[in-house]
Coordinates of C-alpha atoms and ligand atoms in Angstrom, one line a residue:
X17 CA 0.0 0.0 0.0
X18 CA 1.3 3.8 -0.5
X19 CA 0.1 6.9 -1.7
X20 CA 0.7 8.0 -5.3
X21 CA 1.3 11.2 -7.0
X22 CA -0.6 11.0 -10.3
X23 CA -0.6 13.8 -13.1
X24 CA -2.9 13.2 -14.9
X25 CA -4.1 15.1 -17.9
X26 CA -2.5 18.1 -16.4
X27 CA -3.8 17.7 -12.7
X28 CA -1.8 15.9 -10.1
X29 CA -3.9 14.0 -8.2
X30 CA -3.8 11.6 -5.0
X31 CA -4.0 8.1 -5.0
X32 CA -4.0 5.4 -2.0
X33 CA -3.3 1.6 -2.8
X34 CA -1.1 -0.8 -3.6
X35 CA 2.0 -0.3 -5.3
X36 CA 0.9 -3.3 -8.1
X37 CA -2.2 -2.4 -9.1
X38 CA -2.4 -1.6 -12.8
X39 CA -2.8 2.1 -13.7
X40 CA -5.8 1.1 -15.6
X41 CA -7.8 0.0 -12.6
X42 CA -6.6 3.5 -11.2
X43 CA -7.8 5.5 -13.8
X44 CA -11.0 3.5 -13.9
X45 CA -12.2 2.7 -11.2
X46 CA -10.6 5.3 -8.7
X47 CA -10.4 8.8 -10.6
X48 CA -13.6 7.8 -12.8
X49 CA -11.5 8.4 -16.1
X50 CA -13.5 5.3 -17.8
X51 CA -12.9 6.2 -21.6
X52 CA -9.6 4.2 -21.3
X53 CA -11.1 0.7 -21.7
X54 CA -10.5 -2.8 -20.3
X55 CA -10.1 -5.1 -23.1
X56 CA -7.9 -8.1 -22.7
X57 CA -6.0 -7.4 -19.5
X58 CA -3.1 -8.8 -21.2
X59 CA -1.5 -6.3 -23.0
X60 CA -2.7 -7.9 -26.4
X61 CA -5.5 -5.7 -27.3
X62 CA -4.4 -2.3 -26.8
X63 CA -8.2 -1.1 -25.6
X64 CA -6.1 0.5 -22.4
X65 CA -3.8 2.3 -24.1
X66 CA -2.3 5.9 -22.6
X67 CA 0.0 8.2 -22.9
X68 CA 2.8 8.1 -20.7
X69 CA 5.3 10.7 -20.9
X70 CA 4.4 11.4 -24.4
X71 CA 4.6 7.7 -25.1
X72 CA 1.9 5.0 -26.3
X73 CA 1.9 2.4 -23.0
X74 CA -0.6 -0.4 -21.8
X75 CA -2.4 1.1 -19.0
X76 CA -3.5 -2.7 -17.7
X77 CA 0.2 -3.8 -17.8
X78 CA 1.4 -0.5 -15.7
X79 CA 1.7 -0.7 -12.4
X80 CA 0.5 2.4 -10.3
X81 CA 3.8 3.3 -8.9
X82 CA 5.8 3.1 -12.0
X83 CA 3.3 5.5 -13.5
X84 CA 3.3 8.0 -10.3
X85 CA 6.2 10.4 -11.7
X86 CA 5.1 10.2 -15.7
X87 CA 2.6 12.9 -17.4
X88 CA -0.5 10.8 -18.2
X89 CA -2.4 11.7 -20.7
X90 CA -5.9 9.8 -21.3
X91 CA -8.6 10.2 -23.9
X92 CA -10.1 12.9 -21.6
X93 CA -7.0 15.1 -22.0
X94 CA -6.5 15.4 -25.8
X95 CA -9.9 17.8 -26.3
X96 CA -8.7 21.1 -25.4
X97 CA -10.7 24.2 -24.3
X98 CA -14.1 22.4 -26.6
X99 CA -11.5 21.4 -29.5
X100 CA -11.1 18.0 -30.1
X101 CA -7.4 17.2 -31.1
X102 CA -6.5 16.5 -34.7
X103 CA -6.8 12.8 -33.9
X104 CA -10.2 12.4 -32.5
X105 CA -11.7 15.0 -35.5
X106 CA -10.3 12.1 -38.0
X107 CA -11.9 9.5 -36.5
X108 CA -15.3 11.0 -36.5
X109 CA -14.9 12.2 -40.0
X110 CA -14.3 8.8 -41.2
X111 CA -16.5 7.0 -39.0
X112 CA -13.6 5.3 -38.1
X113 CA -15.4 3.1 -35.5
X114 CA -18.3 0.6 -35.2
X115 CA -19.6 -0.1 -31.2
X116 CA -16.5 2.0 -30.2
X117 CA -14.7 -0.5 -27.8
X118 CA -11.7 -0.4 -29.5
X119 CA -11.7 3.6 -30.1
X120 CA -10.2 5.6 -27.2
X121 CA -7.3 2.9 -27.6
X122 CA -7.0 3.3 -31.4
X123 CA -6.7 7.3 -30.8
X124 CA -3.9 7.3 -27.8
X125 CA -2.1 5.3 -30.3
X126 CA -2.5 7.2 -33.5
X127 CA -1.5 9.7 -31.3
X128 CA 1.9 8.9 -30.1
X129 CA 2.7 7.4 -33.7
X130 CA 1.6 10.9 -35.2
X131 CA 3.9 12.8 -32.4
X132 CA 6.9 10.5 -33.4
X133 CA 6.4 10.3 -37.4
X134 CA 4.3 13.3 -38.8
X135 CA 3.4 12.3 -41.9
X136 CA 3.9 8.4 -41.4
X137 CA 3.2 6.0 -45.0
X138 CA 0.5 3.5 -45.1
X139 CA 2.9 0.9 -44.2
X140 CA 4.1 2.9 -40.9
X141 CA 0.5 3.5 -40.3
X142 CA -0.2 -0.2 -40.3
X143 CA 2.9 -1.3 -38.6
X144 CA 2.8 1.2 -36.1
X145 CA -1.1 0.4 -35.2
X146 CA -0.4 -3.1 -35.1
X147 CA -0.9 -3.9 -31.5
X148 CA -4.4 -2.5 -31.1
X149 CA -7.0 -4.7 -32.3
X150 CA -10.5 -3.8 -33.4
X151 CA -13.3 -6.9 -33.1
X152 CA -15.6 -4.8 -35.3
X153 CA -12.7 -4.8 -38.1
X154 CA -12.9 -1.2 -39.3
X155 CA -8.8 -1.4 -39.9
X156 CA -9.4 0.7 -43.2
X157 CA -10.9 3.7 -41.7
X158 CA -9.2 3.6 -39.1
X159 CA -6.1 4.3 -41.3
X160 CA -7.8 6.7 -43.6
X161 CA -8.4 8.7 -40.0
X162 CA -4.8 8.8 -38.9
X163 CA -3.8 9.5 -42.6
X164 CA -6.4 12.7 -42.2
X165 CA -5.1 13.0 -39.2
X166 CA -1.8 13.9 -39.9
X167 CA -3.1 16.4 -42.4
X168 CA -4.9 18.0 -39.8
X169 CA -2.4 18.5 -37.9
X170 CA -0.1 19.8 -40.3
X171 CA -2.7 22.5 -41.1
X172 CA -2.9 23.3 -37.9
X173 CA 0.5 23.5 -37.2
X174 CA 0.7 26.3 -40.1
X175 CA -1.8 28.8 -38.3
Ligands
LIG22 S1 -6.6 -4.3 -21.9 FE1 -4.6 -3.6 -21.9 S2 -3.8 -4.4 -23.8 FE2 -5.8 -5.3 -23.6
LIG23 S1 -15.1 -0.4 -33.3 FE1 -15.7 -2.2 -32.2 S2 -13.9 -3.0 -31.5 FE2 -13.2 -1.5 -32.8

């Protein structure tokens, strides 16, 4: 058991429990963040995924107090003041989802792939969403979204 530190989404917040529970439950079922989603538990689905310092990670495979220290950032945190980040816009514009599951996952990771390669190729698209799996099977959207993505937020990055 200890007490945790957690910034999250720009807030530090306080967190009692033990030292191996998995950021995921944390985020879930103790700060009430429940857009990141419980999938596999495994770290073979992706549904859980976060940012952590910048980062792509499985929130379900992260313990608490290796997390306590990082800037989190969870699908809550990418809208900003009513905007919704370059990411999420794509994803609703291609309908890049079916019953959703899969979705808050799919974004965190498009996400960190788009901070790290701007204007990634289909290939690095595919090979860099690899690990997050969508049941519904909307793959091709899902890379036309983070292709329109990354147009996105090139034209945002010029204003
Ligand atoms: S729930 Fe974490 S990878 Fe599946
Ligand atoms: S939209 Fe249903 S799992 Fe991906």
């Amino acid at each position: 058991m200890g007490e945790y530190t957690l910034s999250v989404n720009g807030k530090n917040l306080k967190v009692n429990g033990p030292a191996e529970e998995s950021l995921l439950s944390v985020l879930r079922n103790r700060l009430d963040l429940t857009g990141t989603k419980y999938g596999c538990g495994e770290g073979q689905c992706g549904a859980c995924t976060v940012l952590l310092n910048g980062h792509a990670a499985r929130s379900c495979m992260t313990d608490v107090s290796v997390a306590a220290g990082a800037k989190i950032v969870t699908i809550e945190g990418l809208e900003q003041d009513g905007k919704l980040s370059p990411v999420q816009q794509a994803f609703l514009e291609e309908g890049a989802f079916q019953c959703g599951y899969c979705t808050s996952g799919m974004i965190m990771s498009a996400t960190s792939l788009l901070a790290e390669q701007h204007e990634p190729t289909h290939e690095q698209i595919v090979a860099g969403m690899d690990g997050n799996v969508c049941r519904c099977g909307t793959y091709p959207r899902i890379v036309q979204a983070v292709k329109l993505a990354s147009r996105l937020a090139a034209q945002e990055a010029k204003r």
